[in-house]
Short mmCIF file of C-alpha atoms in Angstrom, two decimals:
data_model
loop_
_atom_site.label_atom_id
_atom_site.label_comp_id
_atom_site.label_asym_id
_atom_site.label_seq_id
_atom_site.Cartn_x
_atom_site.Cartn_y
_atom_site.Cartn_z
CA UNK A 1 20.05 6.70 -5.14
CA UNK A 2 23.12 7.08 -2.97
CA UNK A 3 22.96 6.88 0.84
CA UNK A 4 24.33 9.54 3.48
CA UNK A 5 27.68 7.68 3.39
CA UNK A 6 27.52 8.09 -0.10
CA UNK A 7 27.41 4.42 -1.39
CA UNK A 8 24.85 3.55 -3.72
CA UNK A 9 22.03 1.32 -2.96
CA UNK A 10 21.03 -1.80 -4.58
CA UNK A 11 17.34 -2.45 -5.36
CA UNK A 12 15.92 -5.92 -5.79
CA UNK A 13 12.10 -7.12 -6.44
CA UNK A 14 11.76 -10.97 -5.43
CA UNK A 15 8.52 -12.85 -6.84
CA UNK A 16 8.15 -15.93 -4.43
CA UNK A 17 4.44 -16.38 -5.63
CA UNK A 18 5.47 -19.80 -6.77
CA UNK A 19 7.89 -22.25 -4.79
CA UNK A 20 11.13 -21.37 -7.18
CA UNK A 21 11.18 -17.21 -6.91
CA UNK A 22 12.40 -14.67 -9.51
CA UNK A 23 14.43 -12.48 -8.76
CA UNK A 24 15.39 -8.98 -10.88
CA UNK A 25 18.05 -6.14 -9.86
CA UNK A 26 18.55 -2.01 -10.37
CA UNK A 27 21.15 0.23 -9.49
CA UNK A 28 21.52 4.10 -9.52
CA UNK A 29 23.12 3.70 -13.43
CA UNK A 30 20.53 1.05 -14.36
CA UNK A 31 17.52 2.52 -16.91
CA UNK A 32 15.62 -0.28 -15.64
CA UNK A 33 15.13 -3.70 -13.62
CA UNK A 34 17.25 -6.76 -15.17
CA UNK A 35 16.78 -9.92 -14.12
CA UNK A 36 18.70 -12.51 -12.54
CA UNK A 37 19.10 -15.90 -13.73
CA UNK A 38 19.07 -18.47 -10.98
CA UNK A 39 18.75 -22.24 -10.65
CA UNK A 40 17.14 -23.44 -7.20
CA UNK A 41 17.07 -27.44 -6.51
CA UNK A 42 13.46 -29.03 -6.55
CA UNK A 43 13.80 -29.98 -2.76
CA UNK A 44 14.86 -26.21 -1.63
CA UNK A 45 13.48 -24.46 1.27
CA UNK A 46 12.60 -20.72 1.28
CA UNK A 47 15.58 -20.12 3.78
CA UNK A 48 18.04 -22.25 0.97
CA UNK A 49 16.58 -19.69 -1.88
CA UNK A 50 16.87 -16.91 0.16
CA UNK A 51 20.27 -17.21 0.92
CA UNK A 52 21.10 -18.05 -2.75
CA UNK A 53 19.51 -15.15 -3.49
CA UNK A 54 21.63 -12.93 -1.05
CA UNK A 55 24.73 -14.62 -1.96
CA UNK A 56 24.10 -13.75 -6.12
CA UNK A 57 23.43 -9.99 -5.16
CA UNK A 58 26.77 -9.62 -3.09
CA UNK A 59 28.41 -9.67 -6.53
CA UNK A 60 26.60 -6.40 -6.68
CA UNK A 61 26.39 -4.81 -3.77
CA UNK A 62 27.11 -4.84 -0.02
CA UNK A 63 24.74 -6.55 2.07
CA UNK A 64 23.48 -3.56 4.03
CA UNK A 65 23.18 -1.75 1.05
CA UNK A 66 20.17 -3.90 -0.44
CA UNK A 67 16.43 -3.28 -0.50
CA UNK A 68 14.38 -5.69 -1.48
CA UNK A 69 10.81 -5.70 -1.91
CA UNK A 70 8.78 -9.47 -1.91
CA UNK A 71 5.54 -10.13 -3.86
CA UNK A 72 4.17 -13.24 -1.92
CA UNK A 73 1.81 -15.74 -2.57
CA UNK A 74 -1.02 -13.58 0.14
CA UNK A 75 -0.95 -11.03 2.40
CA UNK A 76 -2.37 -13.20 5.37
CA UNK A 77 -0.38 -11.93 8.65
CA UNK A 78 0.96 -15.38 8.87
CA UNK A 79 2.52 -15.69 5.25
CA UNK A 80 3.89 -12.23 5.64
CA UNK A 81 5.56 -13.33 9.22
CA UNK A 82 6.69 -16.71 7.87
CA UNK A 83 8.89 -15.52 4.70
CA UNK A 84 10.23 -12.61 6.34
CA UNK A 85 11.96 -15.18 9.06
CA UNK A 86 13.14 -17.29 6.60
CA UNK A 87 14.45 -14.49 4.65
CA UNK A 88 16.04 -12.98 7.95
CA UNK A 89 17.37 -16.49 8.46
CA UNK A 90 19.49 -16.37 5.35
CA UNK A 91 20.49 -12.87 6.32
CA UNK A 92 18.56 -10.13 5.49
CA UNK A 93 17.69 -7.56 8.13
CA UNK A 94 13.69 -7.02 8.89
CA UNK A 95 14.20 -3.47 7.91
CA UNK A 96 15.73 -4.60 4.28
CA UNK A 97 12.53 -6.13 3.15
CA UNK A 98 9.23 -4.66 1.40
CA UNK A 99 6.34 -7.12 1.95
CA UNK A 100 3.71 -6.30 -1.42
CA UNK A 101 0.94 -8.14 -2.83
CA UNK A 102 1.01 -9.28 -7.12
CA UNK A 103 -1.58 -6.88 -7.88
CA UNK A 104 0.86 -3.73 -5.95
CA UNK A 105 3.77 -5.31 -7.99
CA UNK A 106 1.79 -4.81 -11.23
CA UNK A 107 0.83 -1.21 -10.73
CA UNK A 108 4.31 -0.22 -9.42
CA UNK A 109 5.60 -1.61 -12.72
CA UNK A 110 2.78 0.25 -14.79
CA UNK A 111 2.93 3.54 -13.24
CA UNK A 112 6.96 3.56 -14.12
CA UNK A 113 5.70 3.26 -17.56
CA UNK A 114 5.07 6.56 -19.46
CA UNK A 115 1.61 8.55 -18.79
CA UNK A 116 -0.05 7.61 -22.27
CA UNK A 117 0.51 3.81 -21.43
CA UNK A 118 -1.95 4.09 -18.05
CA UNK A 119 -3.74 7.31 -19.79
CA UNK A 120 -7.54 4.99 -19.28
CA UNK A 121 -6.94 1.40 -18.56
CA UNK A 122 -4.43 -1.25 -18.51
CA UNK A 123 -4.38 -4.52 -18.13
CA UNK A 124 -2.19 -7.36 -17.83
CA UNK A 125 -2.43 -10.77 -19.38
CA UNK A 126 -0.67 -13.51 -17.82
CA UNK A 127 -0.58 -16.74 -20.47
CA UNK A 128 -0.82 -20.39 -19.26
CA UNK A 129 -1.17 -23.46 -20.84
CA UNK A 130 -5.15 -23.50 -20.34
CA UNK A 131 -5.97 -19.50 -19.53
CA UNK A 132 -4.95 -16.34 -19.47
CA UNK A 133 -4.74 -14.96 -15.81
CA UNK A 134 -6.02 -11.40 -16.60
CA UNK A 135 -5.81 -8.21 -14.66
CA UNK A 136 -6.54 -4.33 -14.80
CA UNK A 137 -5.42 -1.25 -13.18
CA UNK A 138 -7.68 2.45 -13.53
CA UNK A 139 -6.26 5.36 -12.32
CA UNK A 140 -7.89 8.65 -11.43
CA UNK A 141 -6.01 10.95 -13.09
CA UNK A 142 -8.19 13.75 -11.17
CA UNK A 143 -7.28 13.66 -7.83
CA UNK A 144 -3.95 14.69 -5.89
CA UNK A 145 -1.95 12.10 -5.37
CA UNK A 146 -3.70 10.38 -8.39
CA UNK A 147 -5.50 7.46 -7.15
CA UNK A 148 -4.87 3.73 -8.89
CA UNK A 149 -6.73 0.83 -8.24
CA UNK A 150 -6.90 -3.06 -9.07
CA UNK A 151 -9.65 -5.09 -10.16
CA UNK A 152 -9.87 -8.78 -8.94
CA UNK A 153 -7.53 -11.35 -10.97
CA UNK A 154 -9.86 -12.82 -14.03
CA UNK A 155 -9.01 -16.64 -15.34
CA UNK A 156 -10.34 -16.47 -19.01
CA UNK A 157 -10.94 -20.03 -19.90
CA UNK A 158 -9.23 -20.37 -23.74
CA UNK A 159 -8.17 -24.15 -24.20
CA UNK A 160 -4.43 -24.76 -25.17
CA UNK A 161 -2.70 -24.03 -28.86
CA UNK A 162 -3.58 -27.58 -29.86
CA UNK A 163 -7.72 -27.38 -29.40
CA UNK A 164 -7.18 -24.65 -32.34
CA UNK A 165 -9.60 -22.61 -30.77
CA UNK A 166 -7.59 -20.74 -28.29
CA UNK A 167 -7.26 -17.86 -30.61
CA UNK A 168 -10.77 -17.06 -31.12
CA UNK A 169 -11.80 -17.55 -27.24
CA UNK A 170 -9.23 -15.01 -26.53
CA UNK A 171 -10.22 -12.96 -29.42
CA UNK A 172 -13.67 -12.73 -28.32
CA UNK A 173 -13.44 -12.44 -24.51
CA UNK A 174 -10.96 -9.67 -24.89
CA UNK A 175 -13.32 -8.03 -27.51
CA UNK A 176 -15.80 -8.20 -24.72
CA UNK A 177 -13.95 -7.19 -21.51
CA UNK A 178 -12.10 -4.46 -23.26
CA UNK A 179 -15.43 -2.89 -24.70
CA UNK A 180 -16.33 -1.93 -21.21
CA UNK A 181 -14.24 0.58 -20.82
CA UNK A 182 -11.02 2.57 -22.79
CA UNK A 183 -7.73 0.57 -22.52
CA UNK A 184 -4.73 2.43 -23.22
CA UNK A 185 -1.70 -0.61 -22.54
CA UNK A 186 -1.61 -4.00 -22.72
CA UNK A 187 1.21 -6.33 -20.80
CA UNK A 188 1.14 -9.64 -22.04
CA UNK A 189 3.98 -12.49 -20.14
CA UNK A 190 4.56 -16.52 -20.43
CA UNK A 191 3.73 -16.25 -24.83
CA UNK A 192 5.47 -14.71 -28.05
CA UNK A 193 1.83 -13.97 -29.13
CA UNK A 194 3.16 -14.75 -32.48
CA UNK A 195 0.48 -14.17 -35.66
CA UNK A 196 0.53 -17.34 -36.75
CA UNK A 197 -1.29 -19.07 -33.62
CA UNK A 198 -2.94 -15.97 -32.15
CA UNK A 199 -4.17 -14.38 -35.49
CA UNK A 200 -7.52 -13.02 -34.62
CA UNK A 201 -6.87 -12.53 -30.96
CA UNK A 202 -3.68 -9.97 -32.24
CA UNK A 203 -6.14 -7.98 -34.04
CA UNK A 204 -8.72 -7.53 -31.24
CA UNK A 205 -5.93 -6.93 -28.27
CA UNK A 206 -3.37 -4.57 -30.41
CA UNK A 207 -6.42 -2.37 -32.28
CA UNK A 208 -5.03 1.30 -31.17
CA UNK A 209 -3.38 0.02 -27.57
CA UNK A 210 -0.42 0.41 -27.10
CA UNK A 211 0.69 -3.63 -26.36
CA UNK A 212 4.69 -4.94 -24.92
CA UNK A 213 5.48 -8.23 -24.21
CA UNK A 214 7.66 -9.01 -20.82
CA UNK A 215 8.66 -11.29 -18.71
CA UNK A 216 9.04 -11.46 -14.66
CA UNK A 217 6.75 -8.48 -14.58
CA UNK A 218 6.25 -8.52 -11.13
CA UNK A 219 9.38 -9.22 -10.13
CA UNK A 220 10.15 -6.09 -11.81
CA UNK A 221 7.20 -4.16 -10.25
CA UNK A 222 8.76 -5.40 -6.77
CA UNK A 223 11.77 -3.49 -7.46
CA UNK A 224 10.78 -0.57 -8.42
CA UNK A 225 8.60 -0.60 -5.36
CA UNK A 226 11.86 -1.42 -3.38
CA UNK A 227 13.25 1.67 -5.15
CA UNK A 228 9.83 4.25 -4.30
CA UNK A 229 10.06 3.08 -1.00
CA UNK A 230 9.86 5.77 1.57
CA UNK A 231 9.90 8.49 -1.24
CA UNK A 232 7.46 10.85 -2.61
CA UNK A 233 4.89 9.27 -5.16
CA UNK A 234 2.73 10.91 -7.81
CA UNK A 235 0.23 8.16 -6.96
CA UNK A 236 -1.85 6.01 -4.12
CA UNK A 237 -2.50 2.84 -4.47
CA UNK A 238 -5.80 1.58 -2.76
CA UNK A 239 -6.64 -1.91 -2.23
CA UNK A 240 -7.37 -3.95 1.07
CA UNK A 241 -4.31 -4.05 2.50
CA UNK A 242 -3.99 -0.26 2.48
CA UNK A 243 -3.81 2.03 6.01
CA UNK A 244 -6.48 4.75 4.74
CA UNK A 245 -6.27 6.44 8.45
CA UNK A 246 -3.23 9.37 9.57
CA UNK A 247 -2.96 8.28 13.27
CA UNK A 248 -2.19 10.95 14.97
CA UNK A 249 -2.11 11.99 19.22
CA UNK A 250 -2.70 15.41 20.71
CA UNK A 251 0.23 17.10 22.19
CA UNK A 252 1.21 20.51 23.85
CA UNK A 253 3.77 22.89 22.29
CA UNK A 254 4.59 25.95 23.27
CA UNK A 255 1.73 26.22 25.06
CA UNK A 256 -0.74 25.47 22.53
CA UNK A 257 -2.79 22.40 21.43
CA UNK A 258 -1.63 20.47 17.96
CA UNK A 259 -1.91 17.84 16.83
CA UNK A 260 0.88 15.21 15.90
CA UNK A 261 1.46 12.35 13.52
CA UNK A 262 2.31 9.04 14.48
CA UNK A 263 1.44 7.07 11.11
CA UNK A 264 0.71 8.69 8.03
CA UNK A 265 -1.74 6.65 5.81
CA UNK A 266 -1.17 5.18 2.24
CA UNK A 267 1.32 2.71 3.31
CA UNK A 268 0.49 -1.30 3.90
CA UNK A 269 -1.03 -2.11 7.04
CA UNK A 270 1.64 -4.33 7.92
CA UNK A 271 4.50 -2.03 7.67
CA UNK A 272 2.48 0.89 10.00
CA UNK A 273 3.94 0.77 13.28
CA UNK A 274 6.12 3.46 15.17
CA UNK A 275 7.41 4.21 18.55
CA UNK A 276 8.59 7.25 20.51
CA UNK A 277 8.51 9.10 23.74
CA UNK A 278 6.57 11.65 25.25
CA UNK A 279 5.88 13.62 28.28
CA UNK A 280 2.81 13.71 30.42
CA UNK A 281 1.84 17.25 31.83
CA UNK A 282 -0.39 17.94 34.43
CA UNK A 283 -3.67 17.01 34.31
CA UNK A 284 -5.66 13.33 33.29
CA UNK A 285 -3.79 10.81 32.31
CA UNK A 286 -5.29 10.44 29.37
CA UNK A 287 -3.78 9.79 25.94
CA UNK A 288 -6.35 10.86 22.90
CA UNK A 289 -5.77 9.29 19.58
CA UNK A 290 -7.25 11.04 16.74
CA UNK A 291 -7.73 8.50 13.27
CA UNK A 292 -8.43 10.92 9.86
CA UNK A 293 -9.70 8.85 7.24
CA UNK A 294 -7.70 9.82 3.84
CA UNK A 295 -11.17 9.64 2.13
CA UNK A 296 -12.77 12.49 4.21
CA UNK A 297 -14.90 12.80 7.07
CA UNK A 298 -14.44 13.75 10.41
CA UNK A 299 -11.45 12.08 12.17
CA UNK A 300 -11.87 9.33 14.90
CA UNK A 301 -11.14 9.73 18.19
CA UNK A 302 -10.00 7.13 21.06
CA UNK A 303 -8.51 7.63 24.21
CA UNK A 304 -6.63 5.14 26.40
CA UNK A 305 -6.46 6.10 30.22
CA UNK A 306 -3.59 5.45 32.18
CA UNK A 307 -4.74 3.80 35.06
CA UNK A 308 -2.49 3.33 38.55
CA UNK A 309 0.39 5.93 37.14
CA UNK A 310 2.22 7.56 39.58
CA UNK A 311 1.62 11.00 40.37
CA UNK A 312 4.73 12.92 40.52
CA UNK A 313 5.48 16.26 41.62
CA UNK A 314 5.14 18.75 38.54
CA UNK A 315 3.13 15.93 37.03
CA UNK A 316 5.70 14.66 34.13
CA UNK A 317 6.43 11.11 33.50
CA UNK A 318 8.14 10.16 30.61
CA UNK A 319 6.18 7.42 28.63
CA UNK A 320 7.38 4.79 26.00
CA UNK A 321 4.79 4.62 22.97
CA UNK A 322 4.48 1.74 20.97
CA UNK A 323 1.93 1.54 17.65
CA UNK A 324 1.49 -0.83 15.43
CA UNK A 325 -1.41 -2.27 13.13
CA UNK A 326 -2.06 -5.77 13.05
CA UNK A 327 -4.53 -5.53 9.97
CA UNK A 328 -5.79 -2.66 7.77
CA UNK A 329 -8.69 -1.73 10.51
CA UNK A 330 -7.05 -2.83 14.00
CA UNK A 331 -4.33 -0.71 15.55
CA UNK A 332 -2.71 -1.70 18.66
CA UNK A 333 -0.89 0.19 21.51
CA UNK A 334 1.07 -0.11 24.14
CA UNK A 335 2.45 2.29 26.61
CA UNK A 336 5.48 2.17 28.96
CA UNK A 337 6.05 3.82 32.09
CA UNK A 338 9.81 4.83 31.90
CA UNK A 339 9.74 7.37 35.11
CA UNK A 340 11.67 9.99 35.37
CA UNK A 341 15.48 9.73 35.57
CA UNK A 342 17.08 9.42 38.68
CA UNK A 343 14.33 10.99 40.63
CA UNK A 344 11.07 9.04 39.42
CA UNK A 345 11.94 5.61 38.80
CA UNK A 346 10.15 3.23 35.99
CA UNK A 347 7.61 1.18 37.43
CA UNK A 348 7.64 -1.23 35.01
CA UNK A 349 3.29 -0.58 34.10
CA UNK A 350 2.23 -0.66 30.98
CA UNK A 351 -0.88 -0.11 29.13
CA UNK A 352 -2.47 -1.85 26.34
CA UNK A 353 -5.32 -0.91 23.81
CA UNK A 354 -6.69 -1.97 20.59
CA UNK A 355 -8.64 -0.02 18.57
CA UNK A 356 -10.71 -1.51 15.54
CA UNK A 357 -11.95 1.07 12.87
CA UNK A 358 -14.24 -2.22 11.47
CA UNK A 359 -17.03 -0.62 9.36
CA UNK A 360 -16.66 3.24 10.42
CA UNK A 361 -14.67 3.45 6.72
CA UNK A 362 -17.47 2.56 5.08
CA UNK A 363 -19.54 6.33 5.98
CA UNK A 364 -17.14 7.93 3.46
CA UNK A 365 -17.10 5.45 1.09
CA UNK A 366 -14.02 3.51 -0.79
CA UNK A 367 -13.74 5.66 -4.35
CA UNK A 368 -15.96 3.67 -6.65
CA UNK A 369 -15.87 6.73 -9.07
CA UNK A 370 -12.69 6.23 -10.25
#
């Protein structure tokens, strides 16, 4: 993808679940993600690694011409605010950066796959030396966009190689959570899954699936993401972090009432935010809010009266508005008095609301049919 100056963008997916990240790369000419091999010392901070990491993708690209995407550790507002400093720190801009969760990184990666891999299920089976870390992705291929979901990471307790059981345990708990419903691909990371030590267990996982070993799988996932980002996608992706409200405010134009969008839903809560100006006619100041649930229902509706603004002949004031969410089911705003050029003055008021949408999701339910 090139930009309007016509320089090509570089897209990078950064898995900093763990304290040493990796890190994989794609470029307009690039069929898909490659990875890039980096050595960070034990006693390392995130800002050190980030700015190792910026330094090894200059050899690529521009600095303003990166996008990254993170997969981090949780999604807490905290963690999110604390790596995206440090990451700023080492020079990134705030704007450069994605901020997505594992289980996002996984179905980014999946859904770049071909339909007939994520045709029923898929899941993905991350080896360790004790248990396989195991999750699965559904998508409902019915609805427009296509909706994909995430169940909840599994630990599947199968012993190490030299117990010389860990074959059958896996053998027989894949047997079982596999039987529940069609799987169509299987991503397997961190083994060879060679026959020799994973006989039975080959049998059970590979029996008409379509199976591909990989490695940094979310780091990959994160750049593709990094690559999606702000396009159209053939797919949502619902989970908890997930704005499932358009935010929009009535407005005037040419004399008639509409309706206009501030925040369109389907994005992650912590990148919805958006600010612009507006005019206030005639009449109550009064600022209605309208929140449409993407899962159906009649929309929401708040107001926020402006309290103590100055009346002014041929009642327009020009207002600053400022939106943001500070979790999936609290938005904030905040509105600015900026006056009227030279012959209204700012006051320097503002206004500030919250709104919480806690529970009123729940009358339309979440999309348990899928």
């Amino acid at each position: 993808m090139k930009m309007n100056d016509g320089r090509e963008r570089l897209y990078v997916g950064v898995d900093y679940r763990e304290e040493c990240p990796q890190v994989c790369y794609q470029d307009a000419r690039m069929k898909e993600p490659q990875p890039i091999p980096l050595e960070f010392g034990e006693q390392a901070g995130r800002s050190a690694c980030f700015r190792k990491i910026l330094s090894a993708l200059r050899r690529f690209a521009a600095k303003e011409d990166i996008q990254a995407a993170l997969v981090l550790p949780d999604l807490a507002e905290e963690t999110v605010e604390q790596y995206v400093q440090k990451a700023c720190e080492a020079g990134f801009s705030e704007e450069q950066l994605l901020v997505i969760g594992e289980a996002e990184s996984m179905v980014c990666f999946a859904m770049n796959q071909t339909s007939d891999i994520w045709q029923h299920r898929v899941w993905l089976l991350e080896f360790h030396t004790d248990e396989v870390k195991a999750t699965f992705m559904d998508v409902n291929r019915r609805s427009v966009p296509m909706l994909a979901r995430t169940g909840e990471p599994e630990y599947w307790r199968v012993g190490n190689l030299l117990e010389g059981s860990r074959d059958e345990k896996l053998a027989q708990i894949a047997k079982e959570r596999f039987g529940e419903a069609a799987v169509s691909g299987v991503f397997l990371t961190g083994t060879d899954f060679n026959a020799r030590d994973y006989r039975h267990s080959r049998e059970e996982i590979c029996f008409h699936r379509r199976v591909f070993l990989g490695d940094r799988i979310h780091a990959r996932g994160a750049c593709m993401a990094a690559r999606s980002r702000g396009g159209k996608k053939s797919y949502l992706y619902l989970n908890e972090q997930t704005l499932l409200y358009n935010v929009g405010i009535q407005s005037r134009r040419s004399g008639k009432e509409s309706l206009y969008t501030l925040i369109s839903a389907g994005c992650s809560w912590y990148e919805a935010r958006t600010a612009c100006e507006l005019l206030l006619e005639d009449g109550e100041p009064l600022l209605e809010f309208s929140f449409q649930s993407m899962l159906g229902g009649e929309p929401l509706r708040e107001g926020l009266m402006l309290n103590g603004l100055p009346k002014r002949a041929g009642g327009l004031s020009r207002l600053l508005l400022e939106m943001r969410f500070c979790g999936p089911l609290e938005c904030e705003v905040k509105v600015t008095d900026l006056g009227f050029g030279e012959l209204y003055p700012a006051s320097d008021l503002y206004w500030k609301e919250s709104f919480s949408l806690e529970g009123r999701e729940e009358a339309h339910g979440a999309g348990d049919d899928l």
